[in-house]
mmCIF file of C-alpha atoms in Angstrom:
data_model
loop_
_atom_site.group_PDB
_atom_site.id
_atom_site.type_symbol
_atom_site.label_atom_id
_atom_site.label_comp_id
_atom_site.label_asym_id
_atom_site.label_seq_id
_atom_site.Cartn_x
_atom_site.Cartn_y
_atom_site.Cartn_z
ATOM 1 C CA MET A 246 -43.573 4.082 63.701
ATOM 2 C CA ARG A 247 -44.496 5.142 60.006
ATOM 3 C CA TYR A 248 -47.737 4.070 59.235
ATOM 4 C CA PHE A 249 -49.323 4.133 54.932
ATOM 5 C CA GLU A 250 -51.124 7.922 56.095
ATOM 6 C CA ASP A 251 -47.002 9.181 57.060
ATOM 7 C CA LEU A 252 -45.740 7.921 52.840
ATOM 8 C CA ALA A 253 -45.881 10.746 50.260
ATOM 9 C CA VAL A 254 -46.304 9.231 46.588
ATOM 10 C CA GLY A 255 -42.621 10.068 44.680
ATOM 11 C CA GLU A 256 -40.853 9.746 48.348
ATOM 12 C CA THR A 257 -37.369 8.640 47.988
ATOM 13 C CA ALA A 258 -34.682 6.713 50.328
ATOM 14 C CA SER A 259 -31.363 5.621 49.901
ATOM 15 C CA PHE A 260 -30.433 2.881 52.369
ATOM 16 C CA GLY A 261 -28.328 -0.324 52.821
ATOM 17 C CA ARG A 262 -24.353 -1.814 52.100
ATOM 18 C CA TYR A 263 -23.750 -5.352 51.412
ATOM 19 C CA GLU A 264 -19.913 -6.542 50.354
ATOM 20 C CA VAL A 265 -20.728 -9.192 48.880
ATOM 21 C CA THR A 266 -18.687 -12.476 48.884
ATOM 22 C CA ARG A 267 -16.998 -14.816 47.379
ATOM 23 C CA GLU A 268 -18.347 -17.645 50.417
ATOM 24 C CA GLU A 269 -22.005 -16.200 50.037
ATOM 25 C CA VAL A 270 -22.351 -16.442 46.459
ATOM 26 C CA LEU A 271 -20.634 -19.683 46.209
ATOM 27 C CA ASP A 272 -23.270 -21.475 49.385
ATOM 28 C CA PHE A 273 -26.308 -19.650 47.728
ATOM 29 C CA ALA A 274 -25.168 -21.697 44.540
ATOM 30 C CA ARG A 275 -24.845 -24.736 46.211
ATOM 31 C CA ARG A 276 -28.093 -24.284 48.020
ATOM 32 C CA TYR A 277 -30.720 -22.925 45.336
ATOM 33 C CA ASP A 278 -29.351 -21.768 42.258
ATOM 34 C CA PRO A 279 -26.379 -24.642 41.097
ATOM 35 C CA GLN A 280 -25.913 -23.511 37.687
ATOM 36 C CA PRO A 281 -21.889 -23.606 36.752
ATOM 37 C CA PHE A 282 -21.529 -20.035 36.801
ATOM 38 C CA HIS A 283 -22.433 -19.376 39.927
ATOM 39 C CA LEU A 284 -20.354 -21.887 41.420
ATOM 40 C CA SER A 285 -16.908 -21.763 39.573
ATOM 41 C CA ASP A 286 -15.013 -19.157 37.712
ATOM 42 C CA GLU A 287 -14.205 -21.840 35.303
ATOM 43 C CA GLY A 288 -18.033 -23.034 34.461
ATOM 44 C CA ALA A 289 -18.263 -18.928 34.127
ATOM 45 C CA ALA A 290 -15.456 -18.281 31.855
ATOM 46 C CA ASP A 291 -16.985 -19.329 28.303
ATOM 47 C CA THR A 292 -20.107 -17.272 29.393
ATOM 48 C CA HIS A 293 -21.183 -13.572 29.502
ATOM 49 C CA PHE A 294 -20.312 -13.348 32.889
ATOM 50 C CA GLY A 295 -16.937 -14.200 32.479
ATOM 51 C CA ARG A 296 -16.649 -14.973 36.220
ATOM 52 C CA LEU A 297 -18.027 -16.247 39.091
ATOM 53 C CA ALA A 298 -21.394 -14.429 39.351
ATOM 54 C CA ALA A 299 -23.979 -14.154 42.085
ATOM 55 C CA SER A 300 -27.451 -15.557 41.503
ATOM 56 C CA GLY A 301 -30.331 -13.322 40.380
ATOM 57 C CA TRP A 302 -31.739 -14.872 43.502
ATOM 58 C CA HIS A 303 -28.981 -14.179 46.125
ATOM 59 C CA SER A 304 -29.376 -10.326 44.535
ATOM 60 C CA CYS A 305 -33.119 -10.802 45.653
ATOM 61 C CA ALA A 306 -31.964 -11.961 48.788
ATOM 62 C CA MET A 307 -29.064 -10.054 49.927
ATOM 63 C CA THR A 308 -31.514 -7.170 48.727
ATOM 64 C CA MET A 309 -34.178 -8.252 51.486
ATOM 65 C CA ALA A 310 -31.451 -7.904 54.070
ATOM 66 C CA MET A 311 -30.706 -4.456 53.398
ATOM 67 C CA LEU A 312 -34.622 -3.959 53.181
ATOM 68 C CA VAL A 313 -35.090 -5.085 56.973
ATOM 69 C CA GLU A 314 -32.292 -3.649 58.031
ATOM 70 C CA GLN A 315 -33.612 -0.051 56.905
ATOM 71 C CA MET A 316 -37.165 -1.081 58.628
ATOM 72 C CA LYS A 317 -35.216 -1.607 61.783
ATOM 73 C CA ALA A 318 -33.095 1.334 61.618
ATOM 74 C CA VAL A 319 -36.733 3.989 60.390
ATOM 75 C CA PRO A 320 -39.497 1.320 61.594
ATOM 76 C CA THR A 321 -42.523 1.446 59.555
ATOM 77 C CA ALA A 322 -45.729 -0.685 59.987
ATOM 78 C CA SER A 323 -45.224 -3.411 57.386
ATOM 79 C CA LEU A 324 -47.708 -6.155 56.971
ATOM 80 C CA GLY A 325 -46.232 -7.908 54.687
ATOM 81 C CA ALA A 326 -45.408 -8.339 50.725
ATOM 82 C CA GLY A 327 -48.417 -8.928 48.083
ATOM 83 C CA GLY A 328 -45.455 -9.802 45.209
ATOM 84 C CA ILE A 329 -43.164 -8.178 42.828
ATOM 85 C CA ASP A 330 -43.826 -7.112 40.038
ATOM 86 C CA GLU A 331 -41.187 -6.379 36.974
ATOM 87 C CA LEU A 332 -38.121 -7.993 38.164
ATOM 88 C CA ARG A 333 -34.872 -6.906 36.190
ATOM 89 C CA TRP A 334 -31.721 -8.407 36.065
ATOM 90 C CA LEU A 335 -29.461 -5.297 34.787
ATOM 91 C CA LYS A 336 -25.624 -6.534 35.557
ATOM 92 C CA PRO A 337 -23.956 -9.029 37.018
ATOM 93 C CA VAL A 338 -23.476 -9.328 40.814
ATOM 94 C CA TYR A 339 -20.183 -10.581 41.517
ATOM 95 C CA PRO A 340 -18.186 -11.564 44.790
ATOM 96 C CA GLY A 341 -16.447 -8.158 45.723
ATOM 97 C CA ASP A 342 -19.524 -5.986 44.571
ATOM 98 C CA THR A 343 -20.679 -3.651 47.511
ATOM 99 C CA LEU A 344 -24.359 -3.140 46.921
ATOM 100 C CA ARG A 345 -26.786 -0.645 48.179
ATOM 101 C CA CYS A 346 -30.817 0.238 47.590
ATOM 102 C CA GLN A 347 -32.728 3.524 46.499
ATOM 103 C CA THR A 348 -36.345 3.074 46.565
ATOM 104 C CA GLU A 349 -39.460 5.713 45.290
ATOM 105 C CA LEU A 350 -42.808 5.128 46.189
ATOM 106 C CA LEU A 351 -44.916 5.293 43.070
ATOM 107 C CA ASP A 352 -48.385 5.092 44.423
ATOM 108 C CA LYS A 353 -50.454 3.929 47.135
ATOM 109 C CA ARG A 354 -53.863 3.151 47.878
ATOM 110 C CA LYS A 355 -56.149 1.973 50.748
ATOM 111 C CA SER A 356 -57.966 -1.204 51.172
ATOM 112 C CA ALA A 357 -61.742 -1.393 50.307
ATOM 113 C CA THR A 358 -62.785 -3.766 52.267
ATOM 114 C CA LYS A 359 -59.913 -4.044 55.135
ATOM 115 C CA PRO A 360 -59.992 -0.677 57.066
ATOM 116 C CA HIS A 361 -56.210 -1.071 58.663
ATOM 117 C CA VAL A 362 -54.721 -1.739 55.692
ATOM 118 C CA GLY A 363 -53.011 0.112 52.485
ATOM 119 C CA PHE A 364 -51.513 -0.960 49.892
ATOM 120 C CA THR A 365 -47.625 0.932 48.462
ATOM 121 C CA ARG A 366 -45.902 0.329 44.816
ATOM 122 C CA GLN A 367 -42.159 1.064 45.298
ATOM 123 C CA ARG A 368 -39.683 0.923 43.012
ATOM 124 C CA MET A 369 -36.449 -0.371 44.218
ATOM 125 C CA THR A 370 -32.897 -0.224 42.619
ATOM 126 C CA VAL A 371 -29.838 -1.747 43.790
ATOM 127 C CA PHE A 372 -26.761 -0.370 43.063
ATOM 128 C CA ASN A 373 -23.369 -2.020 42.986
ATOM 129 C CA GLN A 374 -20.119 0.461 43.907
ATOM 130 C CA HIS A 375 -19.694 2.008 40.986
ATOM 131 C CA ASP A 376 -23.574 3.620 40.976
ATOM 132 C CA GLU A 377 -24.687 0.871 38.287
ATOM 133 C CA PRO A 378 -27.960 -0.246 38.882
ATOM 134 C CA VAL A 379 -27.607 -4.194 38.977
ATOM 135 C CA MET A 380 -31.676 -4.778 39.754
ATOM 136 C CA THR A 381 -34.655 -3.211 40.095
ATOM 137 C CA PHE A 382 -38.260 -4.780 40.551
ATOM 138 C CA ILE A 383 -41.571 -3.104 41.781
ATOM 139 C CA ALA A 384 -42.346 -4.489 44.952
ATOM 140 C CA ASN A 385 -45.643 -4.575 46.297
ATOM 141 C CA ALA A 386 -46.483 -3.837 50.159
ATOM 142 C CA LEU A 387 -49.414 -3.826 52.636
ATOM 143 C CA ILE A 388 -48.723 -0.768 55.442
ATOM 144 C CA ARG A 389 -50.793 -0.995 58.467
ATOM 145 C CA ARG A 390 -53.228 2.520 58.674
ATOM 146 C CA ARG A 391 -53.872 4.641 61.828
ATOM 147 C CA GLY A 392 -57.460 5.214 62.668
ATOM 148 C CA ASP A 393 -59.359 2.211 62.582
ATOM 149 C CA GLY A 394 -55.899 0.134 61.876
ATOM 150 C CA ASP A 395 -54.853 1.194 65.714
ATOM 151 C CA THR A 396 -57.211 -1.044 67.027
ATOM 152 C CA ALA A 397 -56.910 -3.855 63.894
ATOM 153 C CA PRO A 398 -55.968 -7.284 64.502
ATOM 154 C CA ALA A 399 -52.219 -8.389 64.493
ATOM 155 C CA ALA A 400 -51.765 -9.262 61.091
#
């Protein structure tokens, strides 16, 4: 288990593999982002996408799926997240793309009021199969600390 104290500012990690399928792009769009360019090639033809493209929110969801798999592979004492900053969709994500993630720990600090909590900020970059960045954001996470944190109530 990796705790707050185990994390070093500047460390990076590369992980994940997510194959984007047409069916999943359509299903997500129908349910959550029913704009024409997310629903059909015809609806996207006259846009800058040129063809069916995944919703940016779907890209976020696929990234979260990869992140959870990474947290299972390398257990971290996560206490959840406080949000994201600077979300940017840099390139369209298309059916047939394969996504992967890279993180960099930008900074960390101990909570001033909760001795079992540390806060981190990590830059997440999502790449397609051509190593082109398609999305970036800063993740604000809460990580359990050792010591006093060992006796803290479960979050």
